Amino acid sequence: MDKSLYTLDFMRHTYENFPIGVFVYRDDEQGEIVYTNPRMLALCDCKNERGFRELTGGSLFGMIHKNRTLLLDDIKDQLHASKDRFTLNCMIVTANGSCRPVELAGHVEDEKTGSHLIHVFVINEKGRLPSYEVDPVTGLPGMRRFIAAAHEVVRENAQKSHPDRLYLLFFNISHSRIAIIS
């Protein structure tokens, strides 16, 4: 199998099963959302991709309840400081007319075409995580939050009539260890 196809398949499967929400958008004037996982749709109270597109206009700026200029300035400032990542505490719009507080972690990836895709992970669906829940090296949820989310994914998978075989890929950055558990 072509390595790039394997990588794409791995990323698709990872994003589809991410414990909270994932979306990918283009770093352009429209902020076009090119991918959302099922949990992101659920966070926005949308039944399907079509409902999500109607709610948000298919744009980051239609999904986030924040002044567009402030949002762009905040992201640009963080990307300038870190080169490729940002975090954002904001409110996302939902199909039932309310807003939901979330904490997002974004990462920039260069496309071969020269434009940028930004991959965004909802790392907390209730607003900012307490500092003791955040890994100081990566800025992502810490071990306790990871274990809780992993238990939830395993529980949901066990309830399926045909459960998938799950793999856990664990990187311990501080102690340079990698573990794969199946």
PDB file of C-alpha atoms in Angstrom:
ATOM      1  CA  MET A   1       0.000   0.000   0.000  1.00  0.00           C
ATOM      2  CA  ASP A   2       1.206   3.506  -0.842  1.00  0.00           C
ATOM      3  CA  LYS A   3       2.518   5.139   2.351  1.00  0.00           C
ATOM      4  CA  SER A   4       0.614   8.389   1.711  1.00  0.00           C
ATOM      5  CA  LEU A   5      -2.666   6.474   1.343  1.00  0.00           C
ATOM      6  CA  TYR A   6      -1.961   4.598   4.569  1.00  0.00           C
ATOM      7  CA  THR A   7      -1.236   7.883   6.339  1.00  0.00           C
ATOM      8  CA  LEU A   8      -4.460   9.433   5.025  1.00  0.00           C
ATOM      9  CA  ASP A   9      -6.471   6.395   6.116  1.00  0.00           C
ATOM     10  CA  PHE A  10      -4.849   6.462   9.572  1.00  0.00           C
ATOM     11  CA  MET A  11      -5.581  10.184   9.989  1.00  0.00           C
ATOM     12  CA  ARG A  12      -9.179   9.790   8.812  1.00  0.00           C
ATOM     13  CA  HIS A  13      -9.765   6.950  11.282  1.00  0.00           C
ATOM     14  CA  THR A  14      -8.068   8.904  14.089  1.00  0.00           C
ATOM     15  CA  TYR A  15     -10.135  12.024  13.417  1.00  0.00           C
ATOM     16  CA  GLU A  16     -13.380  10.070  13.068  1.00  0.00           C
ATOM     17  CA  ASN A  17     -12.826   8.545  16.521  1.00  0.00           C
ATOM     18  CA  PHE A  18     -11.394  11.555  18.349  1.00  0.00           C
ATOM     19  CA  PRO A  19     -13.183  11.715  21.749  1.00  0.00           C
ATOM     20  CA  ILE A  20     -14.617  15.198  21.355  1.00  0.00           C
ATOM     21  CA  GLY A  21     -14.635  17.212  18.122  1.00  0.00           C
ATOM     22  CA  VAL A  22     -12.299  17.803  15.199  1.00  0.00           C
ATOM     23  CA  PHE A  23     -12.594  20.110  12.237  1.00  0.00           C
ATOM     24  CA  VAL A  24     -10.222  21.269   9.517  1.00  0.00           C
ATOM     25  CA  TYR A  25     -10.483  24.629   7.807  1.00  0.00           C
ATOM     26  CA  ARG A  26      -8.619  26.572   5.141  1.00  0.00           C
ATOM     27  CA  ASP A  27      -6.488  29.492   6.279  1.00  0.00           C
ATOM     28  CA  ASP A  28      -8.021  31.954   3.841  1.00  0.00           C
ATOM     29  CA  GLU A  29     -10.484  34.854   3.880  1.00  0.00           C
ATOM     30  CA  GLN A  30     -13.505  32.538   4.002  1.00  0.00           C
ATOM     31  CA  GLY A  31     -12.174  30.133   6.646  1.00  0.00           C
ATOM     32  CA  GLU A  32     -13.879  27.313   4.715  1.00  0.00           C
ATOM     33  CA  ILE A  33     -14.411  24.204   6.841  1.00  0.00           C
ATOM     34  CA  VAL A  34     -13.338  21.203   4.773  1.00  0.00           C
ATOM     35  CA  TYR A  35     -13.820  18.452   7.368  1.00  0.00           C
ATOM     36  CA  THR A  36     -15.807  17.818  10.563  1.00  0.00           C
ATOM     37  CA  ASN A  37     -15.950  14.608  12.550  1.00  0.00           C
ATOM     38  CA  PRO A  38     -19.243  13.175  13.876  1.00  0.00           C
ATOM     39  CA  ARG A  39     -18.599  14.428  17.419  1.00  0.00           C
ATOM     40  CA  MET A  40     -18.126  17.974  16.137  1.00  0.00           C
ATOM     41  CA  LEU A  41     -21.498  17.731  14.434  1.00  0.00           C
ATOM     42  CA  ALA A  42     -23.000  16.516  17.726  1.00  0.00           C
ATOM     43  CA  LEU A  43     -21.400  19.402  19.671  1.00  0.00           C
ATOM     44  CA  CYS A  44     -23.173  21.804  17.314  1.00  0.00           C
ATOM     45  CA  ASP A  45     -26.415  19.799  17.679  1.00  0.00           C
ATOM     46  CA  CYS A  46     -26.395  18.978  13.953  1.00  0.00           C
ATOM     47  CA  LYS A  47     -27.722  15.685  12.657  1.00  0.00           C
ATOM     48  CA  ASN A  48     -25.524  15.636   9.571  1.00  0.00           C
ATOM     49  CA  GLU A  49     -22.948  17.511   7.500  1.00  0.00           C
ATOM     50  CA  ARG A  50     -25.662  19.335   5.567  1.00  0.00           C
ATOM     51  CA  GLY A  51     -27.200  20.714   8.771  1.00  0.00           C
ATOM     52  CA  PHE A  52     -23.752  21.814   9.937  1.00  0.00           C
ATOM     53  CA  ARG A  53     -23.109  23.643   6.651  1.00  0.00           C
ATOM     54  CA  GLU A  54     -26.489  25.384   6.898  1.00  0.00           C
ATOM     55  CA  LEU A  55     -25.762  26.430  10.496  1.00  0.00           C
ATOM     56  CA  THR A  56     -22.231  27.721   9.892  1.00  0.00           C
ATOM     57  CA  GLY A  57     -22.273  28.636   6.217  1.00  0.00           C
ATOM     58  CA  GLY A  58     -19.414  26.140   5.921  1.00  0.00           C
ATOM     59  CA  SER A  59     -17.078  28.634   7.573  1.00  0.00           C
ATOM     60  CA  LEU A  60     -15.059  28.933  10.762  1.00  0.00           C
ATOM     61  CA  PHE A  61     -16.498  32.423  11.138  1.00  0.00           C
ATOM     62  CA  GLY A  62     -20.050  31.072  11.061  1.00  0.00           C
ATOM     63  CA  MET A  63     -19.259  28.453  13.699  1.00  0.00           C
ATOM     64  CA  ILE A  64     -17.464  30.577  16.293  1.00  0.00           C
ATOM     65  CA  HIS A  65     -19.524  33.092  18.231  1.00  0.00           C
ATOM     66  CA  LYS A  66     -16.873  35.804  18.373  1.00  0.00           C
ATOM     67  CA  ASN A  67     -16.020  38.959  16.498  1.00  0.00           C
ATOM     68  CA  ARG A  68     -14.295  37.848  13.278  1.00  0.00           C
ATOM     69  CA  THR A  69     -11.534  40.459  13.559  1.00  0.00           C
ATOM     70  CA  LEU A  70     -10.769  39.566  17.177  1.00  0.00           C
ATOM     71  CA  LEU A  71     -10.779  35.862  16.328  1.00  0.00           C
ATOM     72  CA  LEU A  72      -8.340  36.305  13.424  1.00  0.00           C
ATOM     73  CA  ASP A  73      -6.080  38.610  15.425  1.00  0.00           C
ATOM     74  CA  ASP A  74      -5.967  36.159  18.339  1.00  0.00           C
ATOM     75  CA  ILE A  75      -5.110  33.201  16.088  1.00  0.00           C
ATOM     76  CA  LYS A  76      -2.542  35.194  14.049  1.00  0.00           C
ATOM     77  CA  ASP A  77      -0.811  36.462  17.208  1.00  0.00           C
ATOM     78  CA  GLN A  78      -0.496  32.944  18.595  1.00  0.00           C
ATOM     79  CA  LEU A  79       0.658  31.491  15.263  1.00  0.00           C
ATOM     80  CA  HIS A  80       3.259  34.241  14.968  1.00  0.00           C
ATOM     81  CA  ALA A  81       4.602  33.375  18.426  1.00  0.00           C
ATOM     82  CA  SER A  82       4.569  29.574  18.044  1.00  0.00           C
ATOM     83  CA  LYS A  83       4.830  29.235  14.227  1.00  0.00           C
ATOM     84  CA  ASP A  84       2.262  26.442  13.890  1.00  0.00           C
ATOM     85  CA  ARG A  85      -0.255  26.163  16.764  1.00  0.00           C
ATOM     86  CA  PHE A  86      -2.783  28.070  18.836  1.00  0.00           C
ATOM     87  CA  THR A  87      -5.394  27.599  21.559  1.00  0.00           C
ATOM     88  CA  LEU A  88      -8.685  29.410  21.718  1.00  0.00           C
ATOM     89  CA  ASN A  89     -11.417  29.647  24.316  1.00  0.00           C
ATOM     90  CA  CYS A  90     -14.639  30.582  22.600  1.00  0.00           C
ATOM     91  CA  MET A  91     -18.304  29.835  22.107  1.00  0.00           C
ATOM     92  CA  ILE A  92     -19.530  27.743  19.182  1.00  0.00           C
ATOM     93  CA  VAL A  93     -23.023  28.129  17.790  1.00  0.00           C
ATOM     94  CA  THR A  94     -25.488  25.255  17.970  1.00  0.00           C
ATOM     95  CA  ALA A  95     -28.482  24.329  15.854  1.00  0.00           C
ATOM     96  CA  ASN A  96     -30.829  24.864  18.811  1.00  0.00           C
ATOM     97  CA  GLY A  97     -29.874  28.562  18.919  1.00  0.00           C
ATOM     98  CA  SER A  98     -27.604  28.460  21.958  1.00  0.00           C
ATOM     99  CA  CYS A  99     -23.836  28.741  22.233  1.00  0.00           C
ATOM    100  CA  ARG A 100     -21.514  26.189  23.811  1.00  0.00           C
ATOM    101  CA  PRO A 101     -18.192  27.074  25.500  1.00  0.00           C
ATOM    102  CA  VAL A 102     -15.209  25.119  24.167  1.00  0.00           C
ATOM    103  CA  GLU A 103     -11.446  25.126  24.302  1.00  0.00           C
ATOM    104  CA  LEU A 104      -9.775  24.541  20.951  1.00  0.00           C
ATOM    105  CA  ALA A 105      -6.220  23.575  20.041  1.00  0.00           C
ATOM    106  CA  GLY A 106      -5.212  24.250  16.446  1.00  0.00           C
ATOM    107  CA  HIS A 107      -2.257  23.197  14.320  1.00  0.00           C
ATOM    108  CA  VAL A 108      -1.232  24.501  10.870  1.00  0.00           C
ATOM    109  CA  GLU A 109      -0.278  22.113   8.085  1.00  0.00           C
ATOM    110  CA  ASP A 110       1.104  23.282   4.750  1.00  0.00           C
ATOM    111  CA  GLU A 111      -0.686  21.909   1.712  1.00  0.00           C
ATOM    112  CA  LYS A 112       1.407  21.112  -1.346  1.00  0.00           C
ATOM    113  CA  THR A 113      -0.598  23.754  -3.213  1.00  0.00           C
ATOM    114  CA  GLY A 114       0.848  26.470  -1.003  1.00  0.00           C
ATOM    115  CA  SER A 115      -2.323  27.169   0.962  1.00  0.00           C
ATOM    116  CA  HIS A 116      -2.707  26.160   4.574  1.00  0.00           C
ATOM    117  CA  LEU A 117      -5.041  23.781   6.316  1.00  0.00           C
ATOM    118  CA  ILE A 118      -5.611  24.248  10.019  1.00  0.00           C
ATOM    119  CA  HIS A 119      -6.543  21.172  12.052  1.00  0.00           C
ATOM    120  CA  VAL A 120      -8.526  22.049  15.174  1.00  0.00           C
ATOM    121  CA  PHE A 121      -9.293  19.752  18.094  1.00  0.00           C
ATOM    122  CA  VAL A 122     -11.911  20.480  20.730  1.00  0.00           C
ATOM    123  CA  ILE A 123      -9.932  19.631  23.845  1.00  0.00           C
ATOM    124  CA  ASN A 124     -12.655  20.582  26.300  1.00  0.00           C
ATOM    125  CA  GLU A 125     -16.343  21.091  25.660  1.00  0.00           C
ATOM    126  CA  LYS A 126     -17.024  23.049  28.844  1.00  0.00           C
ATOM    127  CA  GLY A 127     -14.577  25.910  28.351  1.00  0.00           C
ATOM    128  CA  ARG A 128     -11.044  26.146  29.706  1.00  0.00           C
ATOM    129  CA  LEU A 129      -9.518  23.110  31.432  1.00  0.00           C
ATOM    130  CA  PRO A 130      -8.007  23.697  34.868  1.00  0.00           C
ATOM    131  CA  SER A 131      -4.215  24.132  34.600  1.00  0.00           C
ATOM    132  CA  TYR A 132      -3.549  20.822  36.380  1.00  0.00           C
ATOM    133  CA  GLU A 133      -5.472  19.050  33.573  1.00  0.00           C
ATOM    134  CA  VAL A 134      -3.260  20.480  30.809  1.00  0.00           C
ATOM    135  CA  ASP A 135       0.082  19.011  29.750  1.00  0.00           C
ATOM    136  CA  PRO A 136       2.661  21.781  30.140  1.00  0.00           C
ATOM    137  CA  VAL A 137       4.760  20.563  27.179  1.00  0.00           C
ATOM    138  CA  THR A 138       2.048  20.251  24.494  1.00  0.00           C
ATOM    139  CA  GLY A 139      -0.804  22.366  25.886  1.00  0.00           C
ATOM    140  CA  LEU A 140      -3.165  19.443  25.243  1.00  0.00           C
ATOM    141  CA  PRO A 141      -5.258  17.684  27.893  1.00  0.00           C
ATOM    142  CA  GLY A 142      -3.100  15.886  30.456  1.00  0.00           C
ATOM    143  CA  MET A 143      -2.988  12.217  31.383  1.00  0.00           C
ATOM    144  CA  ARG A 144      -6.095  12.199  33.626  1.00  0.00           C
ATOM    145  CA  ARG A 145      -8.218  13.785  30.902  1.00  0.00           C
ATOM    146  CA  PHE A 146      -6.733  11.423  28.306  1.00  0.00           C
ATOM    147  CA  ILE A 147      -7.495   8.321  30.406  1.00  0.00           C
ATOM    148  CA  ALA A 148     -11.077   9.506  31.035  1.00  0.00           C
ATOM    149  CA  ALA A 149     -11.612  10.108  27.295  1.00  0.00           C
ATOM    150  CA  ALA A 150     -10.040   6.729  26.417  1.00  0.00           C
ATOM    151  CA  HIS A 151     -12.404   4.956  28.818  1.00  0.00           C
ATOM    152  CA  GLU A 152     -15.358   6.702  27.162  1.00  0.00           C
ATOM    153  CA  VAL A 153     -14.231   5.656  23.666  1.00  0.00           C
ATOM    154  CA  VAL A 154     -13.780   2.033  24.806  1.00  0.00           C
ATOM    155  CA  ARG A 155     -17.219   2.071  26.494  1.00  0.00           C
ATOM    156  CA  GLU A 156     -18.905   3.466  23.362  1.00  0.00           C
ATOM    157  CA  ASN A 157     -17.106   0.933  21.155  1.00  0.00           C
ATOM    158  CA  ALA A 158     -18.134  -1.991  23.398  1.00  0.00           C
ATOM    159  CA  GLN A 159     -21.799  -0.997  22.965  1.00  0.00           C
ATOM    160  CA  LYS A 160     -21.640  -1.414  19.168  1.00  0.00           C
ATOM    161  CA  SER A 161     -23.038  -4.628  17.710  1.00  0.00           C
ATOM    162  CA  HIS A 162     -19.766  -5.043  15.761  1.00  0.00           C
ATOM    163  CA  PRO A 163     -17.075  -3.357  17.848  1.00  0.00           C
ATOM    164  CA  ASP A 164     -13.980  -2.110  16.077  1.00  0.00           C
ATOM    165  CA  ARG A 165     -10.560  -3.275  17.134  1.00  0.00           C
ATOM    166  CA  LEU A 166      -9.055  -0.300  18.937  1.00  0.00           C
ATOM    167  CA  TYR A 167      -5.420   0.686  19.103  1.00  0.00           C
ATOM    168  CA  LEU A 168      -3.936   3.097  21.561  1.00  0.00           C
ATOM    169  CA  LEU A 169      -0.863   4.990  20.452  1.00  0.00           C
ATOM    170  CA  PHE A 170       0.779   6.744  23.384  1.00  0.00           C
ATOM    171  CA  PHE A 171       3.669   9.197  23.154  1.00  0.00           C
ATOM    172  CA  ASN A 172       5.363  10.189  26.385  1.00  0.00           C
ATOM    173  CA  ILE A 173       7.224  13.254  25.171  1.00  0.00           C
ATOM    174  CA  SER A 174       8.888  14.056  28.495  1.00  0.00           C
ATOM    175  CA  HIS A 175      10.397  10.588  28.900  1.00  0.00           C
ATOM    176  CA  SER A 176      10.846   9.723  25.195  1.00  0.00           C
ATOM    177  CA  ARG A 177       8.662   6.622  25.251  1.00  0.00           C
ATOM    178  CA  ILE A 178       6.180   5.276  22.722  1.00  0.00           C
ATOM    179  CA  ALA A 179       3.704   2.485  23.430  1.00  0.00           C
ATOM    180  CA  ILE A 180       1.205   0.810  21.103  1.00  0.00           C
ATOM    181  CA  ILE A 181      -1.524  -1.178  22.810  1.00  0.00           C
ATOM    182  CA  SER A 182      -4.150  -3.125  20.892  1.00  0.00           C
TER     183      SER A 182
END
